Amino acid sequence: MAALVAQCHHVFGLRTGVANNVCCVDEQTVIFPSGNNCVRYNIDQKCQRFIPGLEKSQGMYALAISPNKRYLAVSERGERAMITVYDLQHEQCRKRKVLTGGDLAVFEFVSMCFSPDSKYFIAQSGGPDWMLLYWMWERQKVIATVKTTIVTNPISQVSFSPYDNTQICVTGYGVLKVFRFTEGILKQTAFQKLETQNILCHAWVSEERIIAGTEKGRLMVFESGDLHWDMSVVSKASEGPTDNNLKKQEIQTEMPRVTVITAYSKGFACAAGPGKVLMYEKTEEKDHYRKTREIRIPQDPCRSDPGRAEQQQIMSLVITPTEETVVTSTDFNQLYSFTLSTAEISKGELAHFEHLPHSFHSGSITGLSVCIRKPIIATCSLDQSVRIWNFETNTLELYKEFQEEAFCIALHPSGLYVLVGFSSKLCLMNLLIDDIRLFKEFTVRGCRECAFSNGGHMFAAVNGNIIHIFSTTTFENILNLKGHNAKVLSIIWSGDDSRLVSCGMDGAVYEWNTLTGKRETESVLKSCSYTGISLSPDNKSIFVVGTDYTLKEIQDCQILREVSSEDVTYTSVVMSRSGRTLFTGTSIGTVRVIRYPLSLQREWIEYQAHASAVTKMVITFDDQYLLSVSKDGCLIIWKLIDKEGRGLKRDKELCYAEEILITKTDLEEKNQIILELRMRMEELKMENDYQLRLKDMNYNDKMKDLTENFNHQMESLNTKIQILKTEKGQLEAKHQEVMTDSQKKHSKEVQDLESTSSKKLLLEYEKYKELQVKSQIMQANYELQLQTMVQEKEAALQGLTLYYEGTMKEKELLLEQCQEEARMQLREFEESKRQMEEDSDHEIQDLRLRYERLLTEERETSLKMKGDTGIIKKKFSSLQKEIDDKNMQFERMKGEQNRLQAVIKSMEKDTQTLKKEILERDETIQDKERRMYDLKKKNQELEKFKFVLDYKIKELRKQIEPREDDIKEMRDQIQEMEKELDSFHTQNIKQQLNISKLSVKLAATENELHKEIQRVLDGQALMKRFKTDLHNCVAFIQEPQRLKLAIKDLHDRYIHKSDMMDIAGLDNAIQMEYARHQEHLERSLASMKKKLARTSMDHSKENVKIMQENVNLIKEINNLRGELRLLRSQVHNYETQLGLNNKGQKQQAAEAKDNLAPRSSIHDVVHRLNLHDEKEMVIQLQKVEIRQLRQEIRDMSVKHPHRPPSSPKLPSLAQL
């Protein structure tokens, strides 16, 4: 069998502490560091490619991508700092160049950048030198260096100007410098004194403008190196003036840090404190920016504290080349993305990031486990979270955060349960469809290692130096394995679960019998602390690793083989299921593949994997994947293949289960939600159909209106055309008259011109003859003058040639003399040059000695000055604090001024918007005129469409038979609806009868009430008369005889014999009963009045509701009748074309109209009745109506077994 090779398949995790740790290659590809690799992640395809780090690398420090997106630079630290440039266009991302600091002792590069044309490269080294190096990187040549700062002011970022290869910006604590590369050196062109400002980031937004972000939440804009303006990223309300110094200090401590700034075409984006990104765009005003959008990191519902996710500090921010997506990374090892879509969210509205691709661990991963029945991985971390990953789909399936740190984890072989060890307890949890829910707690404190047996019926948990074995079914503590003297660090079950092997910090490896709890074999090496253990498939060999830099194979209590790791500590070990290969993880984060059986020589393959020590390693049960986790929070999935690149053959095909756990309540809730959604869907479907029908009706009405308007316009245009034709005839007649007049005038003018022109021609001919004679005479004179001038010229030429020949001879003699003098002067110059060089060498030596003395003196004075500067700095710091306070006051006043200016600007903008609205309205008027023109064109298209409809009518003739079936169904439906309408009429009549009965009762009670009131009034009048007579009797109080007669008169007048009998018969009990009965009747009367009022109100509401429903039904019936007429007309047309007769249908329509007509008249009669006065008439009319309705139903059933068609099927009245 060929040796195994591990190929990196997928990585879950992000490495922090790397400058610019997110880069965008294109719209779908993102590069980020994970472990000791750089990952190229395709967002659409969800796949990864890897760029491995250098061997013996001590960590990455920075990333940089070229502007043309072709090259990636990675800064790493080994013995010296190195920058590796990779070609991203190559399929394997091959290494292009390696850059070093040359003669400079550089241990790290904190920031890097490519030039705009990708030919040059700059990098800022770390302390204490803080040198800026400028490369022509393709030649690996450092062409310039410069020291940018001192030890106390570290540099945070360097960058090229995107518009100039030679311009560089450097920012840091109290530093903002601009350098320009000229004449082979970097010259500083701008410098700002910013001792109190810690500038964390910057970005170029134009050729001369730089925006910088500070630790105190300020954005500072520099123009040509000078501070142009600055502003705060916090709202103005939080910057308001305060009187107390304590409040000032609180505001300063709460200022958000601007950690990153990225420029794009419309403006720039910056990180404004924890979990917040602000987008700024240029305004119409010069040199100003306004905030257009705020993007936040959302709360995480899976965390114990959901708001903790919002406190993440944003470390890197990039925008894709097409400016559609923003990608950011945080200090919690998370990647987020946001789509800049104006269609989805309006500007200025709060938006939220999304995980890219999902949430990662933010702390050291302490536990790792797999199962047999499902392709899932379980991990736990010191970030208090437990995560379930799927290694087939490379996704995060479940995630939950707890209140405590998780130290170990174990998956049940079925994949339905998970065991998690916390600091205070051991928890058995169910893996539900969308949650990890606690099922059982065990009192095992500080459990650092746990494992299920291969059968799943038992599990082992480590508590210090004791191993507890529990039953999975009964949860009883079956065994306690005691024997280790120190903490147990690793345990493993044998294949048949009959034995358990453990190792610990005491250097002991014990093999336990899980049935008896006895120790069967042991191997102790006190000089070593074992950290990892594994078993061979046949359970005969034990492999352990520890702190003694070796891998040991133990058989029968003896160390059979021992392989050195060459000064690297092994932290974990695992063996493949085939038993041919061992995999080990090291303390420096690498993974080694070692062939088995072991040899003493160095026979392994080492892979760059993690940035920290490997904590756990596991192989899946099908031997296809190797899993490794580390303290850097990354999970790496390795694909196991042979050396020829083929996947391993599986001994047995594993069929993964698709079952999941779900509680009964969750299932019922989900089923209820599904039912509600289905009902809602049906309701929406009905509403949608109804709305569509309404829209069709509206569109038909609009079409009718448009056609009418079009016809009117056509008629008006035809009349206009006729008017224009008549006007045209009149104009043509006038034009012909004018033409005849003008032709006559023209002929007269031509004759006059011919006569005058003939006279002028004769005169001109005579002048021509005279001029011809003059020209002949002048030509003869000019020929004589030309001959004389030629003779004079020849004579002059001869004289000049003789003169210049003589002068040429003289000049040649002078030239020879000058050449001899030049040779003499050259010799003298060389001699003087030699003497001057000798003199200058002597002077240079003298100057060198003199300046060396001056340099030593200056160094001594500089040491003295440093002491003085220390004192001055203390004074300066105190003064600076006072200046800061004044600056704060100034900034507050400036903020108030800016606010007022903003108000003024807003008012100006309002005026501009009003002007724009006026222009827009003018444009709308023009658009409406265009639409009128478009409608005319559409009318032409409609005529074409008419031709198409004629063709469709021919086809519809073939579809008459299926339409007749639909007509029958519609008739049945109308019949059902009319039955329901009849039932509603009967209910209405019953309600009216109830009203009449109640009104009769109300009238009787009112009569009784009137009688009682009359009796009370009579009694009161009698009492008044009695009082007046009694008062008159009191006047005779002094005369007994008259008083006696007056009393007798009173008795005879007011008391009769019947009253005396009644008074004699009454007693106190009867009076009490009468009073009680009277009160009861009054109360019942009051309650009856209230009930009557309530029932009358309810009945009136029901009447109104029924009337509205009747109105809607009548409207619907009228619509159906209209549609029936249309269909009948269409059918009539079809029949006339086909030669059919439609007399039967006309008779049915007439009968239907006659049957439907009486119903409305009876209904009107019922409503006109007076319910209080004509009760008997109401009852008789209702009986008559019932008889008529029954007769109508019988007639309809006999005469119309099938109703005429209507529009698409309507819902029943009960549903409405």
XYZ file of C-alpha atoms in Angstrom, residues 257-666:
410
model
C -11.313 54.055 18.231
C -11.090 54.557 14.464
C -9.087 51.396 13.733
C -9.385 51.211 9.930
C -10.308 53.489 7.000
C -10.970 52.371 3.417
C -11.516 54.729 0.485
C -13.846 54.050 -2.457
C -15.185 56.010 -5.427
C -17.984 57.856 -3.567
C -16.073 58.581 -0.348
C -14.704 56.393 2.427
C -15.738 53.876 5.100
C -14.301 53.716 8.615
C -14.629 51.635 11.757
C -16.188 53.890 14.409
C -15.845 51.978 17.662
C -16.952 48.481 18.683
C -19.040 46.693 16.056
C -19.830 49.776 13.948
C -18.841 50.900 10.430
C -19.760 54.321 9.056
C -20.007 55.144 5.329
C -19.211 58.714 4.271
C -19.802 60.257 0.844
C -18.685 63.498 -0.756
C -21.163 66.338 -0.637
C -21.818 68.935 -3.302
C -19.919 71.394 -1.156
C -16.168 71.386 -1.599
C -14.031 69.301 0.768
C -16.893 68.033 2.930
C -18.268 64.569 3.669
C -21.565 63.434 5.157
C -22.506 60.181 6.855
C -24.811 58.159 4.590
C -25.003 54.744 6.240
C -24.269 52.975 9.502
C -23.570 49.227 9.504
C -23.445 47.304 12.790
C -22.489 43.814 13.863
C -25.787 42.190 14.996
C -26.474 40.525 18.313
C -25.808 36.782 18.507
C -28.843 34.897 19.935
C -26.719 31.768 20.488
C -24.495 33.570 23.007
C -25.231 33.688 26.711
C -24.828 37.468 26.409
C -26.275 38.391 22.948
C -24.991 41.971 23.191
C -21.389 40.806 23.541
C -21.133 40.321 19.759
C -21.718 44.053 19.268
C -18.573 44.838 21.308
C -16.184 43.320 18.761
C -13.440 45.654 17.564
C -13.176 45.857 13.773
C -9.569 45.199 12.700
C -9.776 45.138 8.903
C -12.201 46.549 6.324
C -12.150 46.000 2.545
C -14.546 46.784 -0.311
C -14.715 44.534 -3.377
C -13.516 45.949 -6.748
C -17.085 46.536 -7.994
C -17.976 48.209 -4.668
C -20.926 45.884 -4.070
C -19.742 44.107 -0.903
C -17.997 45.148 2.320
C -15.927 42.484 4.127
C -14.573 42.999 7.639
C -12.742 41.052 10.343
C -12.872 41.487 14.128
C -10.692 40.804 17.132
C -13.026 37.880 18.061
C -11.742 35.863 15.037
C -14.928 36.533 13.030
C -15.512 37.449 9.370
C -18.541 39.527 8.342
C -19.882 40.821 5.032
C -22.511 43.315 3.894
C -23.987 43.933 0.436
C -24.137 47.603 -0.554
C -27.493 47.454 -2.342
C -29.486 50.674 -2.512
C -32.549 48.705 -3.608
C -32.646 46.712 -0.375
C -31.929 49.461 2.139
C -32.176 53.218 1.936
C -29.245 55.412 2.797
C -28.979 56.573 6.377
C -30.835 53.544 7.712
C -29.225 51.149 10.200
C -27.974 47.934 8.599
C -26.327 44.767 9.941
C -23.425 42.585 8.867
C -23.746 38.845 8.193
C -21.280 36.058 9.006
C -18.904 35.083 6.180
C -19.372 32.142 5.871
C -20.299 31.299 9.493
C -19.215 31.917 13.077
C -15.746 30.690 14.203
C -14.194 29.925 17.584
C -12.607 32.984 19.210
C -10.517 31.111 21.788
C -8.329 28.063 22.184
C -10.109 24.842 21.084
C -9.832 22.308 23.935
C -11.995 19.423 22.713
C -12.592 17.512 19.467
C -14.743 14.469 18.710
C -16.428 12.580 15.831
C -19.100 9.875 15.629
C -19.890 6.843 13.461
C -23.480 7.441 12.331
C -23.218 11.055 11.164
C -20.627 13.176 9.272
C -20.347 15.710 12.096
C -17.532 17.115 14.250
C -17.984 18.457 17.788
C -15.592 21.072 19.206
C -15.492 23.059 22.433
C -13.390 26.080 23.285
C -12.339 28.443 26.033
C -14.689 30.997 24.425
C -17.475 29.107 26.324
C -19.015 27.717 23.130
C -19.805 24.267 21.728
C -20.044 23.912 17.941
C -21.180 21.088 15.661
C -19.611 21.072 12.156
C -20.407 18.947 9.085
C -17.254 17.756 7.295
C -19.119 16.690 4.143
C -20.906 19.999 3.495
C -18.226 22.087 5.316
C -20.845 24.014 7.293
C -21.627 24.928 10.900
C -24.774 23.007 11.897
C -25.223 23.945 15.591
C -23.689 26.487 17.900
C -24.375 27.427 21.513
C -22.528 29.432 24.147
C -22.641 28.670 27.872
C -21.797 30.454 31.115
C -18.591 28.451 31.735
C -15.507 27.475 29.766
C -15.742 24.041 28.108
C -12.658 21.834 28.621
C -13.556 18.603 26.813
C -16.208 17.121 24.534
C -17.293 13.680 23.300
C -19.875 12.701 20.683
C -22.027 9.609 21.143
C -21.507 7.094 18.273
C -25.095 7.717 17.153
C -24.424 11.455 16.785
C -27.525 12.356 18.801
C -25.889 13.164 22.155
C -22.820 15.060 23.273
C -20.883 15.022 26.544
C -19.289 18.329 27.615
C -16.984 18.901 30.569
C -17.159 22.263 32.361
C -15.259 23.567 35.361
C -18.091 22.760 37.805
C -19.943 19.846 36.174
C -20.157 17.304 33.384
C -23.212 17.667 31.132
C -24.922 15.190 28.818
C -26.827 17.099 26.142
C -29.197 16.277 23.283
C -28.383 17.513 19.792
C -31.760 18.774 18.623
C -32.643 20.121 15.204
C -31.785 23.711 16.170
C -30.453 23.609 19.725
C -28.066 21.874 22.108
C -30.232 21.141 25.164
C -29.140 19.889 28.598
C -30.407 16.425 29.517
C -28.386 15.253 32.559
C -25.753 16.761 34.866
C -22.992 14.818 36.638
C -21.001 16.107 39.621
C -17.586 15.734 37.975
C -15.682 18.976 38.557
C -12.913 20.203 36.291
C -13.336 17.391 33.756
C -10.490 17.838 31.243
C -11.033 14.598 29.263
C -14.071 12.456 28.432
C -14.919 9.763 25.881
C -17.812 7.519 24.900
C -17.167 3.836 24.357
C -17.290 2.553 20.792
C -20.648 0.890 21.513
C -21.995 4.012 23.160
C -23.294 2.182 26.262
C -20.634 3.681 28.585
C -18.567 6.819 28.875
C -15.443 7.744 30.823
C -14.784 11.122 32.458
C -11.553 12.304 34.106
C -11.607 14.156 37.407
C -8.009 15.053 38.269
C -6.206 11.703 38.654
C -9.411 9.592 38.845
C -11.307 8.136 35.867
C -15.068 7.689 36.376
C -16.982 5.252 34.168
C -20.750 5.814 33.826
C -23.544 3.863 32.144
C -25.196 5.761 29.304
C -28.576 4.113 29.905
C -28.881 4.265 33.731
C -26.370 7.137 34.330
C -24.892 5.192 37.265
C -21.242 5.446 38.226
C -20.108 1.889 37.386
C -16.371 2.156 38.128
C -13.824 4.575 39.569
C -10.314 3.898 38.207
C -7.655 5.112 40.645
C -3.916 4.723 40.145
C -2.475 7.862 38.581
C -0.488 10.186 40.848
C -1.080 13.293 38.731
C -3.659 14.613 36.307
C -4.836 12.277 33.560
C -4.426 14.065 30.194
C -5.665 11.495 27.661
C -7.819 8.355 27.527
C -8.880 5.959 24.747
C -11.216 2.953 24.535
C -10.227 -0.321 22.890
C -12.167 -1.549 19.862
C -14.296 -4.014 21.886
C -14.743 -1.580 24.854
C -13.279 -4.190 27.222
C -10.243 -2.044 28.023
C -9.471 1.614 28.627
C -5.947 3.074 28.215
C -4.926 6.292 29.987
C -1.828 8.460 30.323
C -1.033 11.457 32.500
C 1.416 13.995 33.795
C 3.021 11.410 36.097
C 4.559 9.630 33.094
C 2.360 6.544 33.548
C 0.468 4.617 30.874
C -2.168 2.282 32.365
C -4.424 -0.259 30.699
C -7.658 -0.855 32.639
C -10.199 -3.688 32.485
C -13.596 -1.972 32.186
C -15.446 -5.032 33.538
C -13.507 -5.533 36.769
C -11.916 -2.077 37.154
C -8.456 -3.626 37.624
C -5.224 -2.415 36.063
C -3.912 -5.027 33.587
C -0.694 -3.474 32.208
C 1.376 -0.411 33.013
C 4.411 1.535 31.802
C 5.850 4.344 33.891
C 8.504 6.899 32.871
C 8.644 9.594 35.572
C 10.940 11.879 33.563
C 8.221 12.453 30.952
C 4.727 13.965 31.093
C 2.489 12.275 28.518
C -0.030 14.465 26.643
C -1.449 12.184 23.921
C -2.257 8.508 23.410
C -3.481 6.244 20.602
C -4.089 2.523 19.984
C -3.348 0.316 17.005
C -6.383 -1.281 15.285
C -5.526 -4.683 16.798
C -5.253 -3.062 20.305
C -1.774 -4.597 20.795
C 0.360 -1.469 20.478
C 0.010 1.774 22.423
C 1.464 5.010 21.006
C 2.183 7.892 23.382
C 3.753 11.349 23.053
C 4.913 13.735 25.736
C 7.399 16.348 26.815
C 10.556 14.271 26.105
C 10.514 15.040 22.322
C 9.835 11.410 21.351
C 7.118 9.131 19.991
C 6.956 5.817 21.854
C 5.407 2.485 20.882
C 4.550 0.299 23.918
C 3.731 -3.404 23.807
C 3.323 -5.712 26.789
C 4.432 -3.038 29.311
C 7.678 -2.474 27.368
C 8.743 0.450 25.145
C 9.214 -1.317 21.811
C 10.332 1.656 19.691
C 11.202 5.286 20.369
C 11.444 7.919 17.609
C 12.923 11.362 18.262
C 11.089 14.481 17.089
C 14.246 16.636 16.681
C 13.702 19.287 19.387
C 9.967 19.659 18.754
C 7.432 18.588 21.373
C 4.661 16.271 20.219
C 1.306 17.258 21.731
C -1.079 14.683 20.237
C -1.015 11.428 18.279
C -3.562 9.404 16.294
C -3.363 6.289 14.119
C -5.277 5.569 10.919
C -7.922 2.827 10.954
C -5.835 0.841 8.473
C -2.891 0.781 10.918
C -0.321 1.914 8.300
C 0.171 5.576 9.250
C 0.596 7.688 12.382
C -0.258 11.399 12.593
C 1.263 13.675 15.237
C 0.690 17.298 16.167
C 3.515 19.480 17.475
C 3.885 22.434 19.803
C 4.751 24.751 16.872
C 1.482 23.923 15.058
C 2.764 21.524 12.377
C 1.286 18.104 11.506
C 3.564 15.135 10.749
C 2.661 12.001 8.803
C 4.787 9.006 9.931
C 4.730 5.576 8.276
C 4.186 2.500 10.431
C 6.061 0.352 11.430
C 8.289 3.023 12.940
C 11.914 3.410 11.925
C 14.695 5.133 13.829
C 15.539 7.379 10.892
C 13.745 10.592 9.997
C 10.918 9.287 7.818
C 7.986 11.664 7.969
C 6.260 14.406 5.992
C 5.651 17.688 7.812
C 2.826 20.116 6.935
C 2.390 23.729 7.993
C -0.970 23.736 9.780
C -1.562 25.929 12.823
C -0.069 29.058 14.355
C -0.025 27.569 17.881
C 0.300 24.166 19.502
C -1.998 21.400 18.232
C -4.352 20.394 21.087
C -6.344 17.472 19.597
C -6.305 15.244 16.511
C -8.929 12.734 15.312
C -9.430 10.542 12.216
C -12.945 9.893 10.912
C -14.232 6.317 11.062
C -14.082 5.903 7.256
C -10.343 6.852 7.191
C -11.038 9.686 4.719
C -10.353 12.777 6.820
C -7.898 13.858 9.508
C -9.068 16.602 11.883
C -6.786 18.864 13.912
C -7.487 21.760 16.302
C -5.164 24.187 18.016
C -4.841 26.954 20.533
C -5.195 29.478 17.689
C -8.944 28.618 17.481
C -8.757 26.957 14.043
C -10.174 23.593 12.940
C -8.449 22.072 9.876
C -9.920 19.187 7.862
C -7.245 17.169 5.997
C -8.120 14.881 3.092
C -6.147 11.597 3.256
C -4.944 10.443 -0.171
C -2.135 8.294 -1.524
C 0.981 9.728 -3.173
C -0.637 9.496 -6.606
C -3.419 11.857 -5.479
C -6.189 9.246 -5.314
C -8.577 8.939 -2.403
C -8.383 5.951 -0.075
C -10.597 2.944 -0.719
C -13.089 2.348 2.053
C -13.243 -1.111 3.581
C -16.942 -0.665 4.260
C -19.301 1.860 2.824
C -20.680 3.958 5.676
C -24.273 5.100 5.319
C -24.742 8.190 7.440
C -28.034 8.558 9.283
C -30.338 11.467 8.564
C -32.375 11.204 11.772
C -32.489 14.163 14.138
C -33.832 14.764 17.633
C -36.734 17.105 18.240
C -38.914 17.555 21.316
C -42.649 17.022 21.186
C -43.412 20.655 22.012
C -41.068 21.893 19.275
